[in-house]
Each structure stands twice: as C-alpha cells, then as structure tokens.
Amino acid sequence: MSRHQAYRNYDYENDINEYDGDGDGYSDEGEELSPEDRAQMDAGTDEIRASLGSESSKVTTQQIQEALWHYYYDVDKSIAYLISKFIAPPSKKKEPVPSPDDVVLAAQSQAGSKKPAAGTSKKKADSGTKKGDVTDRVKDLKIDDTPLPKSKNLDVLKEFEKANSKKSASFVVVGHVDAGKSTLMGRLLLDLHVVDQRTIQKYRKEAASIGKSSFALAWVLDQRSEERSRGVTIDIATNRFETDTTLFTILDAPGHRDFIPNMIAGASQADFAILVVDATTGAFEAGLKGQTREHALLLRSMGVSRIIVAVNKLDTVGWSQARFDEISQQVSGFLSATGFQLKNVSFVPLSGLHGDNIVARSRDEAADWYSGKTLVEELEGSEPMARALHKPLRLTISEAYRSTQSPLTVSGRIDSGSLQAGDALLVQPSGEKAYVKSLELDHQPVDWAVAGQNVIIHLSNIDPIHVRVGDIICDTKQPIACIDTFTVKALAFDILMPMQVDVHRGRLHAAGQITEISALLDKVKGTVAKKKPKIVKPASVARIVVKMGTKVPLEAGQRVVLRSGGDTVAAGLLE
Ligand code: GTP
Ligand code: MG
C-alpha cells in the first residue's frame, strides 16, 4: 500500500485501528468503492491498458487505478499523468530517481509563463537547495553600490500605530483539484471590479478556442500557458484587492496532489484560509478522501486556525439546503477532529461560476433559504494573525528580480519585526549583508514596513548571486542561524521511522533524514508517552530529530512539513 493510500484510508475521527497497514495493496481501497465506482474503475483500467498498448506493462494496475481515482475516472487525464510519471521520458531511466517533488519543481522551472496581468503575480518555484534560475538570471549583474539614502531613524512601531492604516491580511485558497478555487477568485475579482468585464470576455474567447470555456474566470489566476491548456493550477498566484477596512492578498493554491509543495509555500504566508469544497454529487466525497483532507491537515500543522469553508458549485445540486447541511456537518466533524476550533470555522453556500453569495447575495429563488453572510462579509470579519512586531526581523523571499530601481529587488511577507529605508540587513544562508535602498507597499513607495505586510525591497551593496527565493532576510544583530539538525514536534500523517525526507519550509526545500525518534508524545498533554519508539503511527504526535544535507536557516517556532515519495508524512513545530 502506498503512503498516499495509507493516509487516505486513515480515518482521523476514529481510532488508529482504522489504519490499514498490512501492505496488501489496492483491494482494501476497492472495498470502499460503490458498485458504480467499481464498474467505472474496471472499465477505465481496461481502456487505459488498451490505449497504452505495449507501454502498458510499465505501469501496475494499482498505479492506473490510483490515477483514475484521482482524476474522477477521467481516462485522458489519467493517461497523461501515467505517461509523464512512469513511461516518459525514457532517458531518465539511467539517472538516479528524483523525488516526485523534485520532478514537479524541475517541471515548473522549465514551464514557460505568460506575462502576468496587472496586479497578478505568479512566482516560479525554486528549490532552496539548488541555485535556481533566479541566480542564473541575475548573477552577471553588477553590484549596486550607489550611495545609500540616509536612514530617517524612525521609530517604526510608533509610526505604525500613528498611521492607523488599513488592516492587511493574506489568505490562501485551498481544496481538492477542480473544486473551483481559481474560478471563485476570478469571480471575486470581477465582482469587485479589480478585473474588468472586457478582460473576462477576452479570456472566454481564448478559452473557448482551446475547448476550455468553463475556465475563463480561472484564467484571471491561472496565467501560465501550461495551466491554461491543462485546466489546472500549478503554482500559487497572488492578487490583491481592498474592502473598506482591509487590504487583502489572495494566495490561490493548486489542488492537484503533485503540486502540494506550492500549496505549502502559499499556506506559509497566510493569516487564514478559504477551503473550497465541490458540492457536486460524488465530487465532495472524492475530495474528502483526497486534498480536502490533506490541505486541512497541512493548514492545521502550519498554524492556520481560521477557515472559511466555501461550499461551492451549489448550482449543480439545485441549491439543495440538505446538501449544504450535510457537507457542513461532515466538514465540521473532520475539522474539529483535526484540531480546529469550530468557533473559527464558518460555511458559505455559493457558486463561483455564477457569482452567488460572493460579493452579492444570490438572486436564485432556490437559494432563498440562506440569509447568512456573503464570502466578502466573512473575509472582512476575519482577523489577521497576531503580528510579531516586537520580534527580530524575518522575511522569507518569495521573489527576486531585477527592477528599474535596483539590480536586486526582492519581495515577500514580513513574518516578524519591521524595517525601514537605509537599514542594514543580513541574507541567510549566504550570510551576506545588504542595505535597503527603498521600499514599496502595494506599489507605493513607503519609508517603513512591519510584520504581516507584503513588501517589495530594493536592495543595494549585495551581489545577487548570494540571494535566492526561499532565503531569509533578517536583522544583522539578531540573525537567524543556519543549522543542519533540528528537533521537531510533529504530527505524523503516515508511518514514520528513520528514513529519507524532504524538508519544506515555505519555498525552501532541502533533502534530509529522520535520524532519531526521541519520543512518542501524549497528544493532549504533550508529555512523553514512550521513549525511543521504533516507529510512529499515523495521527500520533512525536518528537523527532532530522538531519539535512546542507545548512539551512531555521529556528525554533517555525513550522516545517516533511514529505517523502511525493506524499506528506509529517508536519510540525521546530523546538
Ligand atoms: P485546481 O487549481 O487545478 O485545483 O482547480 P480549481 O479548484 O482552481 O478549479 P477551477 O477554478 O480551475 O475550476 C474547475 C472547473 O470547475 C471549471 O470547469 C469550472 O468552470 C468549474 N466550476 C468552478 N466553479 C463552479 C461553480 O460554481 N459551478 C459549476 N457548475 N462549475 C464550477
Ligand atoms: Mg486553480
């Protein structure tokens, strides 16, 4: 049984005994299938074997059926996946087998990207352990050593209090593949007039010409040609909008399980989340076994506590209140079993495609039964996380590029502390110093910025070769240390034992190994339940030691996700 299946089969509401660890493969999963599903599965398997012809021997029935399950029995999508993963390219055969996450990250760096529309930005993923294309792009540029602006020596925290500026909040949009996340965000931006009707009409035309007309709204977020032709989100898209009280940053995440590392990067920058579930018959149920559940677990492990559940596509079930109630009840059940407090969870029935209950209330008579808040009202009622204003400066770089203001401009969300023009900064892991030439918030020049804000920094006196996406910018006097071994209090998503893992923190991604399981912990009290267990079972909490191949900037209080073979195996807090 693959890890992914083990994880999917595990029922967090019930006991550990539910976990099927006997390794006997897909047949157990088969028992969960309804007769109709079973029939579709068998027919789909035969069709794929016939289409693949002689190549068919390169994939197992289990791999075929996992693909069919994942793509809702869509034979074409399953074949495309199986070919890309197991059959082509043949030249890979002799090389050491890269991890699935490496495959995804490599594919992304090759993927061409269209020029983003105004206000939309799509970041290229970059492995933290490799010199990515960012450094390639900028390494031949010369260092900016123009005289620095004099620091105004502002008391930034006082300025922040005085400014009484709008709240700023970032939210990540997560959920199973095709739940309608990008369409919902496209609709939100259209109805708030951030995107105009003409752009959408243009997208409708272009999308129709490649047989994807239902994705026109999603194209507001899905800007890459590969995303558009495949009809799936691959990487996080960011976009901004404001209401009377708040400046919001949207982080639209991919739902496909192959792109979980990008979802992790998005979730690491978020104050709260919108979990989109597809109310269509069968789709909700499939999502619950897939990324609806995995994303919720990841959010929880990464410290996100507020969730707005968007019960989407209600148009497909005639705005059935019974369906909305049934879904709300089931999602509440598993969210509370995952550790969310239900007072922080709310549900909105909506249709992203048609625009009901997003900015304006639904005008469909069948939706009359709902008199609660719209999605925008729920967003406005969501408090950003407490800002760590008084802690030392930490900012994770999410983009690095050349701009008209500087050979090296970086952007990212300030995790803690504050900064101002003229400040000296340290970039880790390179340990190189740089200076803040100028700053921008929301494309406006500013003198300072504080924790929680997404800032653009024009740097000087640093060679761009020392700066990569995923690096941390910090205070020169209280810098973050670079370490290669750490202890983490982790929730196991799968069986843990001494094994190879990929360590993910935001965009950063490094190869490592679980070297020791120090203790199994009591989930409620946090006390040691058993010292040095041989393995950790799914849903248990344990203290484990991880050693990485390289030194990476990490410190206590940060959250990391451990993945292996393309599946999330654990996540937790650095001690
Ligand atoms: P990934 O990012 O790839 O995980 O997908 P997504 O969750 O962003 O879904 P996307 O917005 O790409 O939409 C997937 C499909 O669902 C498209 O064909 C949409 O037209 C359709 N869809 C989205 N919202 C609705 C809705 O409210 N009603 C109906 N009927 N279809 C919808
Ligand atoms: Mg999407």
Coordinates of C-alpha atoms and ligand atoms in Angstrom, one line a residue:
M1 CA 0.0 0.0 0.0
S2 CA 1.4 3.3 -1.0
R3 CA 1.8 6.0 1.6
H4 CA -0.8 8.1 -0.1
Q5 CA -3.4 5.4 0.2
A6 CA -2.4 4.7 3.8
Y7 CA -3.0 8.3 4.5
R8 CA -6.3 8.4 2.6
N9 CA -7.6 5.4 4.2
Y10 CA -6.9 6.6 7.7
D11 CA -9.9 8.0 9.4
Y12 CA -8.8 10.7 11.9
E13 CA -12.2 10.7 13.6
N14 CA -11.8 7.1 14.6
D15 CA -9.1 5.0 16.1
I16 CA -5.7 4.1 14.9
N17 CA -7.0 0.6 14.1
E18 CA -8.7 2.1 11.1
Y19 CA -5.3 2.4 9.5
D20 CA -4.7 -0.4 7.1
G21 CA -1.0 -1.1 7.5
D22 CA -1.0 -4.6 6.2
G23 CA 0.5 -3.6 2.9
D24 CA -1.9 -5.7 0.8
G25 CA -2.5 -3.0 -1.8
Y26 CA -5.4 -1.6 -3.6
S27 CA -8.0 -4.3 -2.8
D28 CA -8.9 -2.7 0.5
E29 CA -9.5 0.6 -1.2
G30 CA -11.6 -1.3 -3.7
E31 CA -13.9 -2.4 -0.9
E32 CA -14.8 1.2 -0.3
L33 CA -16.0 1.7 -3.8
S34 CA -19.7 1.6 -4.7
P35 CA -20.7 -0.9 -7.4
E36 CA -20.9 2.0 -9.9
D37 CA -17.5 3.2 -8.9
R38 CA -16.1 -0.3 -9.2
A39 CA -17.6 -0.6 -12.7
Q40 CA -16.1 2.7 -13.8
M41 CA -12.8 1.7 -12.3
D42 CA -12.6 -1.6 -14.1
A43 CA -13.8 -0.1 -17.4
G44 CA -11.3 2.8 -17.1
T45 CA -8.4 0.3 -16.3
D46 CA -9.2 -1.7 -19.4
E47 CA -9.4 1.4 -21.6
I48 CA -6.1 2.7 -20.3
R49 CA -4.4 -0.6 -20.8
A50 CA -5.7 -0.7 -24.4
S51 CA -4.6 2.9 -25.1
L52 CA -1.1 2.4 -23.7
G53 CA -0.6 -0.8 -25.8
S54 CA 2.9 -2.3 -25.2
E55 CA 3.8 0.6 -22.8
S56 CA 1.0 -0.7 -20.6
S57 CA 3.5 -3.2 -19.0
K58 CA 5.3 -0.3 -17.4
V59 CA 2.5 0.6 -15.0
T60 CA 0.8 -1.5 -12.4
T61 CA -2.9 -1.9 -12.0
Q62 CA -2.6 -0.1 -8.7
Q63 CA -0.9 2.9 -10.4
I64 CA -3.6 3.0 -13.0
Q65 CA -6.4 2.9 -10.5
E66 CA -4.8 5.5 -8.3
A67 CA -4.7 7.8 -11.3
L68 CA -8.3 7.1 -12.2
W69 CA -9.4 7.7 -8.7
H70 CA -7.6 10.9 -8.5
Y71 CA -8.9 12.2 -11.8
Y72 CA -12.5 11.1 -11.2
Y73 CA -12.2 8.3 -13.8
D74 CA -11.1 10.7 -16.5
V75 CA -9.2 8.4 -18.8
D76 CA -7.4 11.0 -20.8
K77 CA -6.1 12.9 -17.7
S78 CA -5.1 9.6 -16.1
I79 CA -3.1 8.5 -19.3
A80 CA -1.4 11.9 -19.4
Y81 CA -0.4 11.5 -15.8
L82 CA 0.8 7.9 -16.1
I83 CA 2.9 8.7 -19.2
S84 CA 4.5 11.7 -17.6
K85 CA 5.2 9.9 -14.4
F86 CA 6.0 6.3 -15.3
I87 CA 6.5 6.0 -19.0
A88 CA 8.3 9.1 -20.4
P89 CA 10.9 10.4 -20.7
P90 CA 12.8 7.2 -21.2
S91 CA 16.2 9.0 -20.8
K92 CA 15.6 9.4 -17.1
K93 CA 16.0 5.6 -16.6
K94 CA 19.7 5.5 -16.0
E95 CA 19.8 8.6 -13.8
P96 CA 19.2 8.4 -10.1
V97 CA 15.5 8.6 -9.5
P98 CA 14.5 12.2 -8.4
S99 CA 11.9 12.6 -5.7
P100 CA 8.3 13.4 -7.0
D101 CA 8.7 16.9 -5.5
D102 CA 11.9 17.4 -7.5
V103 CA 10.1 16.3 -10.7
V104 CA 7.5 18.9 -10.1
L105 CA 9.9 21.7 -9.2
A106 CA 12.0 20.9 -12.2
A107 CA 9.0 20.9 -14.5
Q108 CA 7.9 24.3 -13.1
S109 CA 11.2 25.9 -13.8
Q110 CA 11.0 24.7 -17.4
A111 CA 7.4 25.8 -17.9
G112 CA 7.1 29.0 -19.8
S113 CA 5.0 31.7 -18.2
K114 CA 2.9 34.3 -19.9
K115 CA 3.4 37.9 -18.8
P116 CA 1.1 38.3 -15.8
A117 CA -1.9 40.7 -16.0
A118 CA -1.6 43.8 -13.9
G119 CA -1.8 43.1 -10.2
T120 CA -1.4 39.3 -10.7
S121 CA 1.9 37.7 -9.9
K122 CA 2.9 34.1 -10.4
K123 CA 6.1 33.0 -8.7
K124 CA 8.4 30.5 -10.1
A125 CA 9.1 27.7 -7.6
D126 CA 12.7 27.3 -6.7
S127 CA 14.3 24.7 -4.7
G128 CA 16.1 26.1 -1.7
T129 CA 18.9 23.7 -2.0
K130 CA 19.8 24.4 -5.6
K131 CA 21.0 27.5 -7.3
G132 CA 17.8 28.2 -9.2
D133 CA 17.1 30.3 -12.3
V134 CA 16.9 33.4 -10.1
T135 CA 20.6 33.4 -9.5
D136 CA 21.2 32.4 -13.1
R137 CA 19.2 35.4 -14.3
V138 CA 21.0 37.8 -12.1
K139 CA 24.5 36.5 -11.5
D140 CA 26.0 38.5 -14.3
L141 CA 24.7 41.8 -13.0
K142 CA 26.9 44.2 -11.2
I143 CA 26.5 45.2 -7.6
D144 CA 24.6 48.3 -6.9
D145 CA 26.9 50.5 -4.8
T146 CA 25.2 53.9 -5.3
P147 CA 25.3 56.0 -2.1
L148 CA 22.6 54.9 0.3
P149 CA 19.7 57.1 1.4
K150 CA 20.2 58.3 4.9
S151 CA 18.1 56.4 7.4
K152 CA 15.4 58.6 8.9
N153 CA 15.9 56.6 12.1
L154 CA 12.1 56.3 12.6
D155 CA 10.6 54.5 15.5
V156 CA 8.7 52.3 13.1
L157 CA 6.3 50.8 15.6
K158 CA 5.2 54.2 16.7
E159 CA 4.8 55.3 13.1
F160 CA 2.7 52.1 12.5
E161 CA 0.4 53.0 15.5
K162 CA 0.1 56.6 14.3
A163 CA -0.6 55.7 10.7
N164 CA -3.8 53.8 11.7
S165 CA -3.6 52.3 8.3
K166 CA -6.0 49.7 6.9
K167 CA -5.6 46.2 8.2
S168 CA -3.7 43.9 5.9
A169 CA -4.5 40.2 5.7
S170 CA -3.4 37.3 3.5
F171 CA -5.5 34.3 2.8
V172 CA -4.7 31.0 1.0
V173 CA -7.4 29.3 -1.1
V174 CA -7.1 25.6 -0.8
G175 CA -9.1 22.4 -1.6
H176 CA -9.2 19.4 -3.8
V177 CA -8.3 19.7 -7.5
D178 CA -11.1 21.3 -9.6
A179 CA -13.1 22.3 -6.6
G180 CA -13.4 25.7 -8.3
K181 CA -10.8 27.8 -6.3
S182 CA -9.4 29.8 -9.2
T183 CA -12.8 30.4 -10.7
L184 CA -14.1 31.6 -7.3
M185 CA -11.2 34.1 -7.0
G186 CA -11.7 35.2 -10.6
R187 CA -15.3 35.9 -9.9
L188 CA -14.5 37.7 -6.7
L189 CA -12.0 40.0 -8.5
L190 CA -14.5 40.6 -11.3
D191 CA -17.4 41.4 -9.0
L192 CA -15.1 43.8 -7.0
H193 CA -14.1 45.4 -10.3
V194 CA -10.4 44.6 -9.8
V195 CA -10.7 42.8 -13.2
D196 CA -12.9 44.2 -15.9
Q197 CA -15.6 42.5 -17.9
R198 CA -13.6 43.1 -21.1
T199 CA -10.7 41.0 -19.9
I200 CA -13.0 38.2 -18.9
Q201 CA -14.7 38.3 -22.3
K202 CA -11.3 38.1 -23.9
Y203 CA -10.5 35.0 -21.7
R204 CA -13.8 33.5 -22.6
K205 CA -13.0 33.7 -26.3
E206 CA -9.5 32.4 -25.9
A207 CA -10.5 29.6 -23.6
A208 CA -13.3 28.5 -25.9
S209 CA -10.9 28.3 -28.8
I210 CA -9.0 25.6 -26.9
G211 CA -12.1 23.8 -25.6
K212 CA -11.8 25.2 -22.1
S213 CA -14.5 27.8 -22.0
S214 CA -15.6 26.9 -18.4
F215 CA -12.2 28.0 -17.2
A216 CA -12.4 31.7 -18.3
L217 CA -12.7 33.0 -14.8
A218 CA -10.0 30.8 -13.5
W219 CA -7.6 32.3 -16.1
V220 CA -7.5 35.5 -14.1
L221 CA -5.4 33.5 -11.7
D222 CA -4.1 30.7 -13.9
Q223 CA -1.7 32.8 -16.1
R224 CA 0.7 30.2 -17.4
S225 CA 0.1 28.5 -20.7
E226 CA 0.5 25.1 -19.2
E227 CA -2.1 25.9 -16.5
R228 CA -4.5 27.1 -19.2
S229 CA -4.0 24.2 -21.5
R230 CA -4.3 21.6 -18.8
G231 CA -7.0 23.4 -16.8
V232 CA -5.2 23.0 -13.5
T233 CA -3.4 25.4 -11.3
I234 CA 0.3 24.6 -10.9
D235 CA 1.7 27.4 -8.7
I236 CA 0.5 29.9 -6.3
A237 CA -1.0 33.1 -7.9
T238 CA -1.1 36.2 -5.8
N239 CA -3.6 39.0 -6.3
R240 CA -4.7 42.0 -4.2
F241 CA -8.0 43.7 -3.5
E242 CA -9.3 46.0 -0.8
T243 CA -12.5 46.5 1.1
D244 CA -13.5 49.4 3.3
T245 CA -11.5 48.0 6.2
T246 CA -8.8 45.7 4.8
L247 CA -6.2 45.2 2.2
F248 CA -6.3 41.6 1.2
T249 CA -3.7 39.4 -0.5
I250 CA -5.1 36.3 -2.2
L251 CA -2.8 33.2 -2.5
D252 CA -4.6 30.9 -4.9
A253 CA -3.1 27.4 -4.3
P254 CA -3.1 24.4 -6.7
G255 CA -5.4 21.5 -5.6
H256 CA -3.6 18.8 -7.6
R257 CA -1.6 16.5 -5.3
D258 CA 1.5 16.8 -7.4
F259 CA 1.8 20.4 -6.5
I260 CA 1.5 20.2 -2.7
P261 CA 4.9 21.9 -2.2
N262 CA 3.5 25.0 -3.8
M263 CA 0.4 24.8 -1.6
I264 CA 2.7 24.6 1.4
A265 CA 4.5 27.7 0.2
G266 CA 1.2 29.6 -0.1
A267 CA -0.1 28.4 3.3
S268 CA 3.1 29.5 5.0
Q269 CA 2.3 33.1 4.1
A270 CA -1.4 33.1 5.1
D271 CA -3.3 34.5 8.0
F272 CA -6.3 32.3 7.3
A273 CA -7.8 30.1 4.6
I274 CA -10.7 29.6 2.3
L275 CA -11.3 25.8 2.0
V276 CA -13.2 25.3 -1.2
V277 CA -15.3 22.1 -1.5
D278 CA -17.2 21.0 -4.5
A279 CA -20.9 20.2 -3.6
T280 CA -21.5 18.2 -6.8
T281 CA -22.7 14.7 -6.1
G282 CA -19.7 12.4 -5.7
A283 CA -17.1 15.2 -6.0
F284 CA -17.4 16.3 -2.4
E285 CA -16.9 12.7 -1.3
A286 CA -13.9 12.2 -3.5
G287 CA -12.3 15.4 -2.2
L288 CA -12.8 14.3 1.4
K289 CA -10.6 11.3 0.7
G290 CA -8.1 13.5 -1.2
Q291 CA -6.7 17.0 -0.8
T292 CA -9.7 18.5 1.1
R293 CA -8.4 16.4 4.0
E294 CA -4.7 16.7 3.3
H295 CA -4.9 20.5 2.9
A296 CA -6.9 20.9 6.1
L297 CA -4.3 18.8 8.0
L298 CA -1.5 20.9 6.4
L299 CA -3.2 24.2 7.4
R300 CA -3.6 23.0 10.9
S301 CA 0.1 21.9 11.2
M302 CA 1.2 25.2 9.8
G303 CA -0.6 27.2 12.4
V304 CA -3.6 28.5 10.4
S305 CA -6.6 28.4 12.7
R306 CA -9.3 30.3 10.9
I307 CA -11.1 28.6 7.9
I308 CA -13.9 29.8 5.8
V309 CA -15.4 26.8 4.1
A310 CA -16.8 27.8 0.6
V311 CA -19.4 25.1 -0.2
N312 CA -19.1 25.7 -4.0
K313 CA -21.0 24.7 -7.2
L314 CA -24.3 24.5 -5.3
D315 CA -25.9 25.4 -8.7
T316 CA -25.1 21.8 -9.7
V317 CA -27.4 20.4 -7.0
G318 CA -30.3 22.9 -7.4
W319 CA -29.2 24.9 -4.4
S320 CA -30.2 22.0 -2.1
Q321 CA -30.1 23.1 1.5
A322 CA -30.0 19.5 2.6
R323 CA -26.8 19.0 0.6
F324 CA -25.2 22.2 2.2
D325 CA -26.2 21.0 5.7
E326 CA -24.8 17.5 5.0
I327 CA -21.5 18.9 3.8
S328 CA -21.2 21.4 6.6
Q329 CA -21.8 18.7 9.1
Q330 CA -19.2 16.3 7.7
V331 CA -16.6 19.1 7.2
S332 CA -17.2 20.3 10.8
G333 CA -16.7 16.8 12.0
F334 CA -13.3 16.3 10.4
L335 CA -12.1 19.8 11.0
S336 CA -12.8 19.5 14.7
A337 CA -11.1 16.1 14.8
T338 CA -8.1 17.7 13.1
G339 CA -7.9 20.2 15.9
F340 CA -9.7 23.3 14.6
Q341 CA -12.0 25.1 16.9
L342 CA -15.4 25.3 15.4
K343 CA -15.8 28.9 16.5
N344 CA -13.1 29.8 13.9
V345 CA -14.8 27.9 11.1
S346 CA -17.7 29.3 9.0
F347 CA -19.6 28.0 6.0
V348 CA -20.9 29.9 3.0
P349 CA -23.0 28.2 0.3
L350 CA -22.0 29.6 -3.1
S351 CA -21.4 29.3 -6.8
G352 CA -18.2 30.8 -8.1
L353 CA -19.1 30.3 -11.7
H354 CA -22.4 32.2 -11.4
G355 CA -21.4 34.6 -8.7
D356 CA -23.9 33.8 -5.9
N357 CA -23.2 34.8 -2.3
I358 CA -19.7 36.1 -3.1
V359 CA -19.9 39.8 -3.3
A360 CA -23.7 40.0 -3.8
R361 CA -26.4 37.7 -2.3
S362 CA -27.8 35.0 -4.6
R363 CA -30.8 36.0 -6.7
D364 CA -31.7 32.4 -7.4
E365 CA -35.0 31.7 -5.7
A366 CA -33.8 28.2 -4.9
A367 CA -31.2 29.8 -2.7
D368 CA -33.7 31.8 -0.6
W369 CA -33.1 29.6 2.5
Y370 CA -29.7 31.2 3.1
S371 CA -29.7 34.6 4.9
G372 CA -26.1 34.4 6.3
K373 CA -23.0 36.3 5.3
T374 CA -21.6 36.5 1.8
L375 CA -18.0 35.4 1.2
V376 CA -16.7 39.0 1.3
E377 CA -18.5 39.7 4.6
E378 CA -16.9 36.6 6.1
L379 CA -13.5 37.8 4.8
E380 CA -14.0 41.2 6.4
G381 CA -14.9 39.6 9.7
S382 CA -11.6 37.6 9.7
E383 CA -8.9 38.9 11.9
P384 CA -5.3 38.7 10.7
M385 CA -3.0 36.6 12.9
A386 CA -1.3 38.5 15.7
R387 CA 1.7 40.4 14.4
A388 CA 5.1 39.6 15.9
L389 CA 6.0 43.3 15.7
H390 CA 8.5 43.3 18.5
K391 CA 10.5 40.2 17.4
P392 CA 13.7 40.5 15.3
L393 CA 13.1 41.0 11.5
R394 CA 12.4 37.9 9.5
L395 CA 11.2 37.9 5.9
T396 CA 11.1 34.9 3.5
I397 CA 12.0 35.9 0.0
S398 CA 9.3 34.9 -2.4
E399 CA 10.5 36.7 -5.5
A400 CA 13.9 38.1 -6.5
Y401 CA 14.4 40.0 -9.8
R402 CA 16.0 43.0 -11.5
S403 CA 13.9 46.2 -11.5
T404 CA 14.4 49.7 -12.7
Q405 CA 15.2 50.8 -9.1
S406 CA 17.9 48.1 -8.4
P407 CA 19.8 45.2 -9.9
L408 CA 18.3 43.2 -7.0
T409 CA 14.7 43.7 -5.8
V410 CA 13.1 41.1 -3.6
S411 CA 9.6 40.7 -2.3
G412 CA 7.9 38.7 0.4
R413 CA 5.8 38.9 3.5
I414 CA 7.4 40.1 6.7
D415 CA 7.0 37.3 9.2
S416 CA 8.2 39.3 12.2
G417 CA 9.7 42.7 13.1
S418 CA 9.9 45.7 11.0
L419 CA 12.3 47.6 8.6
Q420 CA 12.9 51.0 7.1
A421 CA 14.8 52.6 4.2
G422 CA 18.6 52.8 5.0
D423 CA 18.5 49.6 7.2
A424 CA 21.3 47.1 7.0
L425 CA 20.1 43.5 6.6
L426 CA 21.5 40.0 6.5
V427 CA 20.6 37.4 3.9
Q428 CA 20.7 33.8 5.1
P429 CA 22.1 31.2 4.4
S430 CA 24.7 33.2 2.5
G431 CA 25.4 35.5 5.4
E432 CA 25.9 38.5 3.1
K433 CA 25.0 42.0 4.2
A434 CA 22.8 44.3 2.1
Y435 CA 21.1 47.7 2.5
V436 CA 17.5 48.8 2.0
K437 CA 17.7 51.4 -0.8
S438 CA 13.9 51.9 -0.8
L439 CA 10.7 50.1 -0.1
E440 CA 7.2 49.7 -1.6
L441 CA 3.9 48.6 -0.2
D442 CA 1.1 47.9 -2.7
H443 CA 3.3 49.5 -5.4
Q444 CA 3.6 52.8 -3.4
P445 CA 6.9 54.0 -2.1
V446 CA 7.0 54.0 1.7
D447 CA 9.6 54.7 4.4
W448 CA 8.9 51.6 6.5
A449 CA 7.0 48.2 6.7
V450 CA 6.0 45.9 9.5
A451 CA 5.2 42.2 10.2
G452 CA 2.2 41.0 8.2
Q453 CA 2.8 43.3 5.2
N454 CA 3.8 42.1 1.8
V455 CA 6.7 44.3 0.9
I456 CA 9.0 45.0 -2.1
I457 CA 12.6 45.9 -1.1
H458 CA 15.1 47.4 -3.5
L459 CA 18.5 46.3 -2.2
S460 CA 22.0 47.7 -2.6
N461 CA 25.5 46.7 -1.9
I462 CA 24.9 43.0 -2.5
D463 CA 25.8 40.6 -5.3
P464 CA 22.6 39.0 -6.5
I465 CA 24.4 35.6 -6.5
H466 CA 24.0 35.5 -2.8
V467 CA 20.2 35.7 -2.8
R468 CA 17.7 33.0 -3.7
V469 CA 14.0 32.5 -3.5
G470 CA 13.3 30.9 -0.1
D471 CA 16.2 32.7 1.7
I472 CA 15.5 34.7 4.8
I473 CA 16.3 38.3 5.3
C474 CA 16.9 39.2 8.9
D475 CA 18.2 41.6 11.4
T476 CA 22.0 41.9 11.4
K477 CA 22.2 42.0 15.2
Q478 CA 19.9 39.1 15.8
P479 CA 20.2 37.0 12.7
I480 CA 18.6 33.6 12.1
A481 CA 21.1 30.7 12.5
C482 CA 21.8 28.2 9.7
I483 CA 21.5 24.7 11.1
D484 CA 21.7 21.2 9.7
T485 CA 20.0 19.3 12.5
F486 CA 16.8 20.1 14.3
T487 CA 14.2 18.6 16.6
V488 CA 10.5 18.9 15.6
K489 CA 7.3 18.1 17.5
A490 CA 5.4 16.6 14.6
L491 CA 2.0 15.2 13.8
A492 CA 2.5 12.0 11.7
F493 CA 0.4 11.8 8.6
D494 CA 1.9 8.4 7.8
I495 CA 4.2 5.9 9.4
L496 CA 7.4 7.5 10.5
M497 CA 10.7 5.7 11.1
P498 CA 14.3 6.5 10.4
M499 CA 14.0 7.4 6.7
Q500 CA 14.8 10.0 3.9
V501 CA 12.6 13.0 3.9
D502 CA 12.3 16.3 2.1
V503 CA 12.1 19.3 4.5
H504 CA 9.8 22.1 3.4
R505 CA 9.6 25.5 5.0
G506 CA 7.7 28.0 2.8
R507 CA 9.5 28.0 -0.6
L508 CA 12.6 26.4 0.9
H509 CA 13.0 22.7 0.3
A510 CA 16.0 20.6 1.4
A511 CA 16.8 16.9 1.5
G512 CA 17.2 15.3 4.9
Q513 CA 16.8 12.3 7.0
I514 CA 14.9 11.3 10.2
T515 CA 17.8 10.1 12.3
E516 CA 16.0 9.6 15.6
I517 CA 12.6 9.3 17.1
S518 CA 13.2 10.6 20.6
A519 CA 9.7 10.1 22.0
L520 CA 6.1 9.5 21.3
L521 CA 4.0 12.3 22.9
D522 CA 0.6 12.3 24.5
K523 CA -1.5 14.3 22.0
V524 CA -3.4 16.3 24.7
K525 CA -0.9 16.8 27.5
G526 CA 2.3 16.9 25.3
T527 CA 4.1 14.7 27.8
V528 CA 6.3 11.8 26.9
A529 CA 4.2 8.6 26.4
K530 CA 7.0 6.4 25.2
K531 CA 10.7 6.9 24.8
K532 CA 12.5 6.0 21.6
P533 CA 9.8 4.1 19.8
K534 CA 10.8 2.2 16.6
I535 CA 8.1 3.7 14.5
V536 CA 5.4 6.4 14.8
K537 CA 1.9 5.5 13.6
P538 CA -0.3 8.0 11.6
A539 CA -2.1 10.6 13.6
S540 CA 0.3 10.3 16.5
V541 CA 2.5 13.1 17.8
A542 CA 6.2 12.5 18.2
R543 CA 9.4 14.3 18.8
I544 CA 11.8 13.5 16.0
V545 CA 15.3 14.6 15.0
V546 CA 16.0 15.4 11.4
K547 CA 19.4 15.9 9.8
M548 CA 19.8 17.8 6.5
G549 CA 22.5 17.6 3.9
T550 CA 23.1 21.3 3.9
K551 CA 22.8 24.1 6.5
V552 CA 19.5 25.9 6.2
P553 CA 18.2 29.0 8.1
L554 CA 15.7 27.6 10.6
E555 CA 14.8 28.5 14.1
A556 CA 12.5 27.4 17.0
G557 CA 8.9 28.3 16.5
Q558 CA 9.0 27.8 12.7
R559 CA 6.8 25.2 11.1
V560 CA 8.1 22.6 8.7
V561 CA 6.5 19.9 6.6
L562 CA 8.2 16.6 5.9
R563 CA 7.5 14.8 2.7
S564 CA 8.7 11.5 1.2
G565 CA 8.0 9.9 -2.2
G566 CA 5.6 12.8 -3.1
D567 CA 3.4 12.4 0.0
T568 CA 3.3 14.5 3.2
V569 CA 4.4 12.3 6.0
A570 CA 4.5 14.7 8.9
A571 CA 4.4 18.4 9.9
G572 CA 5.1 20.3 13.0
L573 CA 6.8 22.9 15.1
L574 CA 10.6 23.3 15.5
E575 CA 11.7 23.0 19.1
Ligands
GTP1 P1 -7.0 23.5 -9.4 O1 -6.4 24.8 -9.0 O2 -6.4 22.8 -10.6 O3 -7.0 22.6 -8.2 O4 -8.6 23.7 -9.7 P2 -9.6 24.8 -9.1 O5 -10.0 24.4 -7.8 O6 -8.9 26.1 -9.2 O7 -10.8 24.8 -10.1 P3 -11.1 25.7 -11.3 O8 -11.5 27.1 -10.8 O9 -10.0 25.6 -12.3 O10 -12.5 25.1 -11.9 C1 -12.6 23.7 -12.3 C2 -13.8 23.5 -13.0 O11 -15.0 23.7 -12.2 C3 -14.0 24.5 -14.2 O12 -14.5 23.8 -15.3 C4 -15.1 25.5 -13.7 O13 -15.9 26.1 -14.6 C5 -15.9 24.6 -12.8 N1 -16.6 25.4 -11.7 C6 -16.0 26.2 -10.8 N2 -16.9 26.8 -10.0 C7 -18.1 26.3 -10.4 C8 -19.4 26.5 -9.9 O14 -19.7 27.3 -9.0 N3 -20.4 25.8 -10.6 C9 -20.2 25.0 -11.6 N4 -21.2 24.4 -12.2 N5 -18.9 24.8 -12.1 C10 -17.9 25.4 -11.5
MG2 MG -7.0 26.6 -9.5

